[in-house]
CSV table of C-alpha atoms and ligand atoms in Angstrom, one decimal:
chain,number,residue,atom,x,y,z
A,19,MET,CA,0.6,0.0,-0.3
A,20,ARG,CA,2.1,2.5,0.9
A,21,LYS,CA,4.1,2.7,-2.4
A,22,PHE,CA,1.1,3.9,-3.6
A,23,LEU,CA,1.3,7.1,-1.2
A,24,THR,CA,1.5,9.9,-3.9
A,25,THR,CA,4.2,12.7,-1.7
A,26,THR,CA,1.3,14.9,-2.0
A,27,ALA,CA,-0.9,12.6,0.2
A,28,ILE,CA,2.1,11.7,2.7
A,29,ALA,CA,2.6,15.1,3.7
A,30,ALA,CA,-1.4,15.8,4.0
A,31,VAL,CA,-0.8,13.0,6.8
A,32,MET,CA,1.9,14.2,8.4
A,33,MET,CA,0.0,17.7,8.4
A,34,THR,CA,-3.2,16.2,10.1
A,35,MET,CA,-1.4,14.2,12.5
A,36,GLY,CA,0.5,17.4,13.3
A,37,GLY,CA,-2.1,19.3,13.8
A,38,LEU,CA,-3.8,16.3,15.5
A,39,ALA,CA,-0.8,16.6,18.0
A,40,ALA,CA,-1.1,20.4,18.2
A,41,LYS,CA,-4.6,20.2,18.9
A,42,ALA,CA,-3.8,17.8,22.1
A,43,GLU,CA,-1.5,20.2,23.9
A,44,GLU,CA,-3.5,22.4,23.6
A,45,GLY,CA,-4.4,22.8,27.4
A,46,VAL,CA,-4.8,25.4,30.7
A,47,GLU,CA,-3.8,24.4,34.1
A,48,VAL,CA,-6.2,26.3,36.6
A,49,LEU,CA,-5.7,26.6,40.1
A,50,HIS,CA,-8.7,27.3,42.0
A,51,TRP,CA,-10.4,26.6,45.4
A,52,TRP,CA,-14.4,25.6,43.8
A,53,THR,CA,-14.0,22.4,45.7
A,54,SER,CA,-17.8,22.6,46.7
A,55,GLY,CA,-21.1,20.9,45.4
A,56,GLY,CA,-22.1,23.7,43.5
A,57,GLU,CA,-18.8,25.0,43.1
A,58,ALA,CA,-17.8,22.2,41.5
A,59,ALA,CA,-21.3,22.3,39.1
A,60,ALA,CA,-20.1,25.5,37.9
A,61,LEU,CA,-17.1,24.7,36.9
A,62,ASP,CA,-17.9,22.1,35.3
A,63,VAL,CA,-19.8,24.7,32.8
A,64,LEU,CA,-15.9,25.9,32.0
A,65,LYS,CA,-14.3,22.9,31.7
A,66,LYS,CA,-16.8,21.8,29.5
A,67,ASP,CA,-17.2,24.6,27.0
A,68,LEU,CA,-13.2,24.7,27.1
A,69,GLU,CA,-13.7,21.0,26.1
A,70,SER,CA,-15.6,21.6,23.3
A,71,LYS,CA,-13.1,23.8,22.3
A,72,GLY,CA,-10.3,21.6,22.0
A,73,ILE,CA,-8.6,22.6,25.3
A,74,SER,CA,-8.0,20.5,27.7
A,75,TRP,CA,-8.2,20.9,31.4
A,76,THR,CA,-5.8,19.9,34.2
A,77,ASP,CA,-7.0,20.5,37.7
A,78,MET,CA,-5.7,21.8,40.5
A,79,PRO,CA,-8.0,22.4,42.9
A,80,VAL,CA,-7.3,23.1,46.9
A,81,ALA,CA,-9.8,23.5,49.1
A,82,GLY,CA,-10.5,26.3,51.1
A,83,GLY,CA,-13.4,29.0,51.0
A,84,GLY,CA,-12.4,32.7,50.3
A,85,GLY,CA,-9.2,31.0,48.7
A,86,THR,CA,-6.8,31.5,51.4
A,87,GLU,CA,-5.1,27.6,51.2
A,88,ALA,CA,-5.3,28.3,47.5
A,89,MET,CA,-3.3,31.7,47.5
A,90,THR,CA,-0.8,30.2,50.2
A,91,VAL,CA,0.1,26.7,47.6
A,92,LEU,CA,-0.4,29.5,44.4
A,93,ARG,CA,2.6,31.4,46.3
A,94,ALA,CA,5.2,28.4,46.0
A,95,ARG,CA,4.3,27.3,43.1
A,96,VAL,CA,5.4,30.3,41.7
A,97,THR,CA,8.5,30.8,44.0
A,98,ALA,CA,9.6,27.2,42.9
A,99,GLY,CA,8.9,28.6,38.4
A,100,ASN,CA,6.0,26.7,37.8
A,101,ALA,CA,3.3,29.4,37.4
A,102,PRO,CA,-0.6,27.4,36.6
A,103,THR,CA,-2.3,29.0,33.1
A,104,ALA,CA,-4.9,30.6,35.1
A,105,VAL,CA,-5.6,31.5,38.5
A,106,GLN,CA,-9.2,32.2,40.3
A,107,MET,CA,-8.6,35.0,41.9
A,108,LEU,CA,-10.4,38.1,44.2
A,109,GLY,CA,-9.1,41.6,43.8
A,110,PHE,CA,-6.6,43.3,45.6
A,111,ASP,CA,-4.6,39.7,45.1
A,112,ILE,CA,-4.6,40.2,41.3
A,113,LEU,CA,-2.9,43.5,41.8
A,114,ASP,CA,-0.9,42.2,44.0
A,115,TRP,CA,0.6,39.5,41.8
A,116,ALA,CA,0.3,42.1,38.8
A,117,LYS,CA,3.0,44.3,40.7
A,118,GLU,CA,5.3,41.7,40.8
A,119,GLY,CA,5.4,41.1,37.1
A,120,ALA,CA,3.8,37.8,37.5
A,121,LEU,CA,0.9,38.0,35.0
A,122,GLY,CA,0.7,38.4,31.3
A,123,ASN,CA,-1.8,40.1,28.8
A,124,LEU,CA,-5.1,39.7,27.9
A,125,ASP,CA,-4.9,43.1,25.4
A,126,GLU,CA,-5.3,41.3,22.6
A,127,VAL,CA,-8.6,39.4,23.0
A,128,ALA,CA,-10.1,42.1,25.0
A,129,ALA,CA,-9.6,44.5,22.5
A,130,ALA,CA,-11.0,42.3,19.9
A,131,GLU,CA,-14.0,41.5,21.9
A,132,GLY,CA,-14.1,45.4,23.6
A,133,TRP,CA,-14.5,44.5,27.4
A,134,ASP,CA,-14.1,48.4,27.7
A,135,LYS,CA,-18.1,48.4,27.2
A,136,VAL,CA,-19.1,45.4,28.9
A,137,ILE,CA,-17.3,45.2,31.9
A,138,PRO,CA,-18.4,47.5,34.9
A,139,THR,CA,-15.4,49.6,35.6
A,140,ALA,CA,-15.6,48.5,39.7
A,141,LEU,CA,-14.3,44.8,38.1
A,142,GLN,CA,-12.0,46.1,35.7
A,143,GLN,CA,-10.2,48.1,38.9
A,144,PHE,CA,-8.8,44.3,39.1
A,145,SER,CA,-8.8,43.2,36.2
A,146,LYS,CA,-6.1,45.6,34.4
A,147,TYR,CA,-3.1,47.5,35.9
A,148,ASP,CA,-1.0,49.7,34.3
A,149,GLY,CA,-3.6,50.0,31.4
A,150,HIS,CA,-3.0,46.4,30.4
A,151,TRP,CA,-5.4,43.4,30.7
A,152,ILE,CA,-4.2,40.6,32.9
A,153,ALA,CA,-7.3,38.8,34.4
A,154,ALA,CA,-10.3,37.7,32.8
A,155,PRO,CA,-13.5,38.3,35.4
A,156,VAL,CA,-15.9,35.4,35.5
A,157,ASN,CA,-19.0,36.7,37.8
A,158,VAL,CA,-19.8,39.0,40.9
A,159,HIS,CA,-20.4,38.0,44.2
A,160,SER,CA,-22.2,40.0,47.1
A,161,THR,CA,-22.0,39.0,50.7
A,162,ASN,CA,-24.7,41.0,52.4
A,163,TRP,CA,-27.3,38.0,51.9
A,164,VAL,CA,-29.6,36.0,53.8
A,165,TRP,CA,-30.8,32.4,53.3
A,166,ILE,CA,-33.4,31.3,54.7
A,167,ASN,CA,-35.2,28.1,55.5
A,168,LYS,CA,-39.0,28.5,53.6
A,169,ALA,CA,-40.9,26.5,56.3
A,170,ALA,CA,-39.0,27.7,58.5
A,171,LEU,CA,-39.9,31.9,58.1
A,172,ASP,CA,-42.7,30.5,57.3
A,173,ALA,CA,-43.6,28.2,61.1
A,174,ALA,CA,-42.5,31.5,61.9
A,175,GLY,CA,-44.7,34.2,60.8
A,176,GLY,CA,-43.7,34.1,57.0
A,177,LYS,CA,-42.9,37.6,57.5
A,178,GLU,CA,-39.0,38.5,56.3
A,179,PRO,CA,-37.2,40.3,58.9
A,180,ALA,CA,-36.9,44.3,57.6
A,181,ASN,CA,-34.3,45.3,60.4
A,182,TRP,CA,-32.0,44.2,63.4
A,183,ASP,CA,-35.5,44.1,65.7
A,184,GLU,CA,-37.0,41.9,63.5
A,185,LEU,CA,-33.9,39.8,62.5
A,186,VAL,CA,-33.2,38.5,66.8
A,187,ALA,CA,-36.9,38.4,66.8
A,188,LEU,CA,-36.7,36.3,63.7
A,189,LEU,CA,-33.8,34.7,65.5
A,190,ASP,CA,-35.8,33.7,68.9
A,191,LYS,CA,-38.4,32.2,67.4
A,192,PHE,CA,-36.2,29.6,65.1
A,193,LYS,CA,-34.6,28.5,68.6
A,194,GLU,CA,-38.1,27.7,69.9
A,195,GLN,CA,-38.7,25.2,67.0
A,196,GLY,CA,-35.5,23.9,68.4
A,197,LEU,CA,-33.5,24.8,65.3
A,198,THR,CA,-30.3,26.2,65.5
A,199,PRO,CA,-31.2,29.7,64.2
A,200,VAL,CA,-27.7,30.5,62.5
A,201,ALA,CA,-25.7,27.8,60.4
A,202,HIS,CA,-22.3,29.1,60.7
A,203,GLY,CA,-18.7,27.8,60.4
A,204,GLY,CA,-16.6,29.0,62.5
A,205,GLN,CA,-13.2,30.1,59.9
A,206,ALA,CA,-11.6,33.8,59.9
A,207,TRP,CA,-13.1,34.2,56.6
A,208,GLN,CA,-16.9,33.5,57.5
A,209,ASP,CA,-16.5,35.1,60.3
A,210,ALA,CA,-15.6,38.1,58.2
A,211,THR,CA,-18.4,37.5,55.8
A,212,ILE,CA,-21.3,38.3,58.3
A,213,PHE,CA,-19.2,41.5,59.7
A,214,ASP,CA,-19.2,42.9,55.7
A,215,ALA,CA,-22.9,42.6,56.2
A,216,VAL,CA,-23.2,43.6,60.1
A,217,VAL,CA,-20.7,46.8,59.2
A,218,LEU,CA,-22.9,47.8,56.3
A,219,SER,CA,-26.3,47.5,57.7
A,220,PHE,CA,-25.5,50.9,60.1
A,221,GLY,CA,-24.8,52.6,56.2
A,222,ASN,CA,-23.3,53.1,53.3
A,223,ASP,CA,-20.7,55.8,54.4
A,224,PHE,CA,-20.1,53.7,57.6
A,225,TYR,CA,-19.0,51.0,55.3
A,226,LYS,CA,-16.6,53.3,53.2
A,227,LYS,CA,-15.5,55.7,56.3
A,228,ALA,CA,-14.3,51.8,58.0
A,229,PHE,CA,-13.3,49.6,55.2
A,230,ILE,CA,-12.3,51.5,52.2
A,231,ASP,CA,-11.0,55.0,53.7
A,232,LEU,CA,-9.9,52.8,56.7
A,233,ASP,CA,-10.3,55.7,59.0
A,234,ALA,CA,-8.6,55.1,62.8
A,235,GLU,CA,-11.8,57.1,64.4
A,236,THR,CA,-14.6,54.6,62.6
A,237,LEU,CA,-12.5,51.6,63.3
A,238,GLY,CA,-12.0,52.5,66.7
A,239,GLY,CA,-15.1,54.9,67.3
A,240,ALA,CA,-18.7,54.2,68.9
A,241,GLN,CA,-20.7,52.5,66.3
A,242,MET,CA,-18.2,49.8,65.5
A,243,LYS,CA,-18.4,49.1,69.1
A,244,GLU,CA,-21.9,48.4,68.0
A,245,ALA,CA,-21.1,46.5,65.6
A,246,PHE,CA,-19.0,44.1,67.7
A,247,ASP,CA,-22.1,43.7,69.8
A,248,ARG,CA,-24.5,42.5,67.2
A,249,MET,CA,-21.6,39.8,66.0
A,250,ALA,CA,-21.8,39.3,69.7
A,251,LYS,CA,-25.4,38.8,69.7
A,252,LEU,CA,-25.1,36.6,66.4
A,253,ARG,CA,-22.6,34.3,67.7
A,254,SER,CA,-25.3,33.6,70.3
A,255,TYR,CA,-27.2,31.5,67.3
A,256,VAL,CA,-24.4,29.6,66.5
A,257,ASP,CA,-24.7,25.6,67.7
A,258,ASP,CA,-22.2,24.5,69.3
A,259,ASN,CA,-20.2,22.2,66.8
A,260,PHE,CA,-19.6,25.3,64.7
A,261,SER,CA,-16.2,26.2,64.8
A,262,GLY,CA,-14.3,24.5,61.6
A,263,ARG,CA,-16.4,24.1,59.6
A,264,ASP,CA,-16.8,24.6,55.9
A,265,TRP,CA,-19.1,27.0,55.1
A,266,ASN,CA,-20.8,24.5,52.0
A,267,LEU,CA,-21.9,21.9,55.2
A,268,ALA,CA,-23.5,25.1,57.0
A,269,SER,CA,-25.2,25.8,53.8
A,270,ALA,CA,-26.4,22.0,54.1
A,271,MET,CA,-28.1,22.6,57.6
A,272,VAL,CA,-30.6,25.2,56.3
A,273,ILE,CA,-31.4,23.5,53.2
A,274,GLU,CA,-32.0,19.9,55.1
A,275,GLY,CA,-34.2,22.2,57.9
A,276,LYS,CA,-31.8,21.8,60.6
A,277,ALA,CA,-30.7,25.6,60.9
A,278,GLY,CA,-32.7,28.2,60.1
A,279,LEU,CA,-30.6,30.3,58.1
A,280,GLN,CA,-27.3,31.4,56.9
A,281,PHE,CA,-25.7,34.7,56.0
A,282,MET,CA,-23.4,34.3,53.1
A,283,GLY,CA,-22.2,35.6,49.7
A,284,ASP,CA,-24.3,34.1,47.0
A,285,TRP,CA,-22.8,30.9,46.5
A,286,ALA,CA,-24.2,29.8,48.5
A,287,LYS,CA,-27.2,29.5,46.3
A,288,GLY,CA,-25.1,27.4,44.3
A,289,GLU,CA,-25.7,24.0,47.4
A,290,PHE,CA,-29.3,25.3,47.0
A,291,ILE,CA,-29.9,24.9,43.6
A,292,LYS,CA,-27.3,21.4,43.3
A,293,ALA,CA,-29.6,20.1,45.9
A,294,GLY,CA,-32.5,20.8,43.7
A,295,LYS,CA,-34.2,23.3,46.2
A,296,LYS,CA,-36.1,26.2,44.6
A,297,PRO,CA,-36.2,29.7,45.3
A,298,GLY,CA,-39.6,31.5,46.5
A,299,ALA,CA,-40.4,27.9,47.3
A,300,ASP,CA,-37.7,25.9,49.8
A,301,PHE,CA,-35.4,28.9,50.8
A,302,VAL,CA,-35.6,32.1,50.9
A,303,CYS,CA,-33.3,34.7,49.6
A,304,MET,CA,-32.8,38.8,51.0
A,305,ARG,CA,-30.2,41.5,51.8
A,306,PHE,CA,-28.9,41.5,54.9
A,307,PRO,CA,-31.4,43.5,57.2
A,308,GLY,CA,-31.0,47.6,56.6
A,309,THR,CA,-28.6,46.9,53.6
A,310,GLN,CA,-30.8,46.9,51.0
A,311,GLY,CA,-29.7,48.9,48.3
A,312,SER,CA,-26.4,48.4,48.8
A,313,VAL,CA,-23.9,45.9,47.1
A,314,THR,CA,-20.6,44.7,48.8
A,315,PHE,CA,-19.3,42.7,46.1
A,316,ASN,CA,-16.8,40.1,45.4
A,317,SER,CA,-15.8,38.8,41.3
A,318,ASP,CA,-13.9,35.8,40.9
A,319,GLN,CA,-11.5,36.6,38.5
A,320,PHE,CA,-9.1,34.4,36.5
A,321,ALA,CA,-5.3,36.3,36.1
A,322,MET,CA,-3.6,34.4,33.6
A,323,PHE,CA,0.3,34.4,34.5
A,324,LYS,CA,3.0,34.8,32.6
A,325,VAL,CA,3.8,31.5,30.8
A,326,ALA,CA,5.4,30.2,27.9
A,327,ASP,CA,4.5,31.3,24.5
A,328,ASP,CA,3.1,28.1,23.5
A,329,LYS,CA,0.7,28.4,26.3
A,330,VAL,CA,-0.3,31.4,25.5
A,331,PRO,CA,-2.7,30.5,22.7
A,332,ALA,CA,-4.8,28.7,25.0
A,333,GLN,CA,-4.9,30.8,27.9
A,334,LEU,CA,-6.3,33.7,25.8
A,335,LYS,CA,-9.1,31.2,24.6
A,336,MET,CA,-9.7,30.4,28.1
A,337,ALA,CA,-10.3,34.3,28.6
A,338,SER,CA,-12.1,34.9,25.6
A,339,ALA,CA,-14.4,32.0,26.5
A,340,ILE,CA,-15.1,33.0,30.0
A,341,GLU,CA,-15.9,36.4,28.0
A,342,SER,CA,-18.6,35.0,26.4
A,343,PRO,CA,-22.5,36.5,27.7
A,344,VAL,CA,-23.6,33.1,26.7
A,345,PHE,CA,-21.4,30.9,28.3
A,346,GLN,CA,-21.8,34.1,31.3
A,347,SER,CA,-25.4,33.2,31.4
A,348,ALA,CA,-24.8,29.5,31.6
A,349,PHE,CA,-22.2,30.0,34.4
A,350,ASN,CA,-23.2,32.2,37.1
A,351,VAL,CA,-27.4,30.7,36.8
A,352,VAL,CA,-25.4,27.3,38.8
A,353,LYS,CA,-22.7,29.4,40.4
A,354,GLY,CA,-25.7,32.3,42.2
A,355,SER,CA,-23.8,34.7,41.5
A,356,ALA,CA,-24.3,37.8,38.6
A,357,PRO,CA,-23.0,38.0,35.4
A,358,ALA,CA,-19.6,39.7,34.5
A,359,ARG,CA,-20.8,41.7,31.8
A,360,THR,CA,-23.8,44.5,31.9
A,361,ASP,CA,-25.2,43.0,28.3
A,362,VAL,CA,-26.0,39.6,29.2
A,363,PRO,CA,-30.5,38.6,29.7
A,364,ASP,CA,-31.6,37.9,33.3
A,365,THR,CA,-33.9,35.6,31.3
A,366,ASP,CA,-31.9,31.9,32.1
A,367,PHE,CA,-32.1,33.2,36.2
A,368,ASP,CA,-34.0,31.9,39.0
A,369,ASP,CA,-35.7,35.3,41.3
A,370,CYS,CA,-32.6,35.4,43.2
A,371,GLY,CA,-30.5,35.8,40.5
A,372,LYS,CA,-32.7,38.1,38.6
A,373,LYS,CA,-32.4,40.2,42.1
A,374,ALA,CA,-29.0,39.9,42.1
A,375,ILE,CA,-28.3,41.9,38.9
A,376,LYS,CA,-30.6,44.2,39.5
A,377,ASP,CA,-29.3,45.3,42.5
A,378,LEU,CA,-25.5,45.0,41.0
A,379,ALA,CA,-27.2,47.9,38.1
A,380,GLU,CA,-28.7,49.6,41.1
A,381,ALA,CA,-26.0,50.1,43.2
A,382,ASN,CA,-23.4,50.7,40.4
A,383,THR,CA,-26.0,53.5,39.6
A,384,ASN,CA,-26.5,55.0,42.7
A,385,GLY,CA,-22.9,54.7,44.0
A,386,SER,CA,-23.7,52.0,46.9
A,387,LEU,CA,-22.0,49.9,45.6
A,388,TYR,CA,-18.6,48.3,47.1
A,389,GLY,CA,-15.3,46.1,47.3
A,390,SER,CA,-16.4,42.9,50.0
A,391,MET,CA,-13.6,43.7,53.1
A,392,ALA,CA,-14.1,39.9,53.7
A,393,HIS,CA,-13.1,38.9,50.5
A,394,GLY,CA,-10.1,40.8,49.4
A,395,HIS,CA,-12.4,44.2,47.1
A,396,ALA,CA,-11.4,47.0,49.3
A,397,ASN,CA,-8.3,46.2,50.9
A,398,PRO,CA,-4.8,44.3,50.1
A,399,ALA,CA,-4.0,41.2,52.4
A,400,SER,CA,-2.4,42.7,54.6
A,401,VAL,CA,-5.5,44.8,55.7
A,402,LYS,CA,-7.9,42.0,54.9
A,403,ASN,CA,-5.6,39.7,57.6
A,404,ALA,CA,-5.3,42.1,60.4
A,405,ILE,CA,-9.2,42.7,59.9
A,406,TYR,CA,-9.8,38.6,59.9
A,407,ASP,CA,-7.4,38.2,63.7
A,408,VAL,CA,-9.4,40.7,65.2
A,409,VAL,CA,-13.4,40.1,64.1
A,410,THR,CA,-12.1,36.0,64.4
A,411,ARG,CA,-10.7,36.2,68.1
A,412,HIS,CA,-13.7,38.6,69.1
A,413,PHE,CA,-16.1,36.5,67.3
A,414,ASN,CA,-15.0,33.5,69.3
A,415,GLY,CA,-14.7,35.7,72.7
A,416,GLU,CA,-11.3,35.9,72.7
A,417,LEU,CA,-11.5,39.7,73.3
A,418,THR,CA,-14.8,42.4,74.3
A,419,SER,CA,-16.3,44.7,71.7
A,420,GLU,CA,-14.6,47.4,73.4
A,421,GLU,CA,-11.4,45.6,73.3
A,422,ALA,CA,-12.2,44.8,69.7
A,423,VAL,CA,-12.4,48.6,68.4
A,424,THR,CA,-9.7,49.2,69.6
A,425,GLU,CA,-7.6,46.3,68.5
A,426,LEU,CA,-9.2,46.6,64.9
A,427,ALA,CA,-7.8,50.2,64.8
A,428,ALA,CA,-4.3,49.5,65.7
A,429,ALA,CA,-4.3,46.3,63.3
A,430,VAL,CA,-5.5,48.4,60.4
A,431,GLU,CA,-3.3,51.1,61.0
A,432,ALA,CA,0.0,48.8,61.7
A,433,ALA,CA,-0.8,46.7,58.4
A,434,LYS,CA,-1.5,49.6,56.3
B,12,GAL,C1,-15.4,33.7,47.3
B,12,GAL,C2,-15.6,33.3,46.0
B,12,GAL,C3,-16.8,32.3,45.7
B,12,GAL,C4,-16.8,31.2,46.5
B,12,GAL,C5,-16.5,31.7,48.0
B,12,GAL,C6,-16.6,30.5,49.3
B,12,GAL,O1,-14.4,34.1,48.0
B,12,GAL,O2,-15.8,34.9,45.5
B,12,GAL,O3,-16.8,31.8,44.3
B,12,GAL,O4,-16.0,30.3,45.6
B,12,GAL,O5,-15.3,32.0,48.3
B,12,GAL,O6,-15.5,29.0,48.9
């Protein structure tokens, strides 16, 4: 047979083989912390999308909500000269890596696809460094949410709490029903997530002065003491086994009707959806009492690291796939977040998702959209960790509220 193959035919076969080889090599290695049921389901939407485009996926999961552990592993990898292609990352961490000169450049694909016009400026602040695109935002989450078991709420009279006093009254009713009123996991980032909402409930100015401006008087003042008092009150509604519990296990307590509610970002919705629960019927989503109209956001972005030239095309294709409007809808419906572009229709989103999209747009227009302290969008990691430390020690009863405000102001001052 072989002798009948013409030179042209041989060349064609070789080109095909070469093409196949090149295709098989096109892949991305992705470091992330999306390991819960809902998170993994959302990540699967991205994996499958890339695989359908011929890009293979090498998974590098590092468990740990909020990404603290993932960031430690990342540091070790980069130090060893072995950066992944793409890394799930939050806010100021992205800028820190950019400052170190570790990130690649997505300008070509961003310009071709007009990202400047459709990605909100609040996100661009973290997706660009020195005028260049360095990361592809995949979603917009926010932290000032409450997830309530619907049957428990109905048994408590059915009214969503409109303010702090009504919230406390509801938690007391959950206790009377024999439930754990607040499902919570004692991990620093989870304590801080509640603190985001509690501080915001004292008003936009207070949140801004405290966490964006890092104003010492606000951090150490009387109102901050009240915020800590509220944290202590909420602490009295968690169960004895809360310490170290993962956030998704806390969500499961609400899903299974063992707990009344959870204060958590809208990634919690991913868990409810994964468990087959429906908003309005099985659970209720609402903004933390007193924060309706304001949003403390965090956006997961894929920061693109400097990789060998032959790996860049797959990296750019991944960035492009992430920003496709169709993907943005499909992914965020599962993840519980709002799209990272302003032009994605809300048609496929459930009522909580529609509310997330609407709240975000309104907060953006009204100037009541703030970066989440707990999720790295208000300050660099040094300041964030200083706040975490005080909030957690206070939550665990190691500090009184008076001591906490003094420590908070001092710790932030030292870290900034
Ligand atoms: C957040 C992240 C979310 C979710 C959550 C819990 O920081 O933005 O996507 O994964 O942590 O792991």
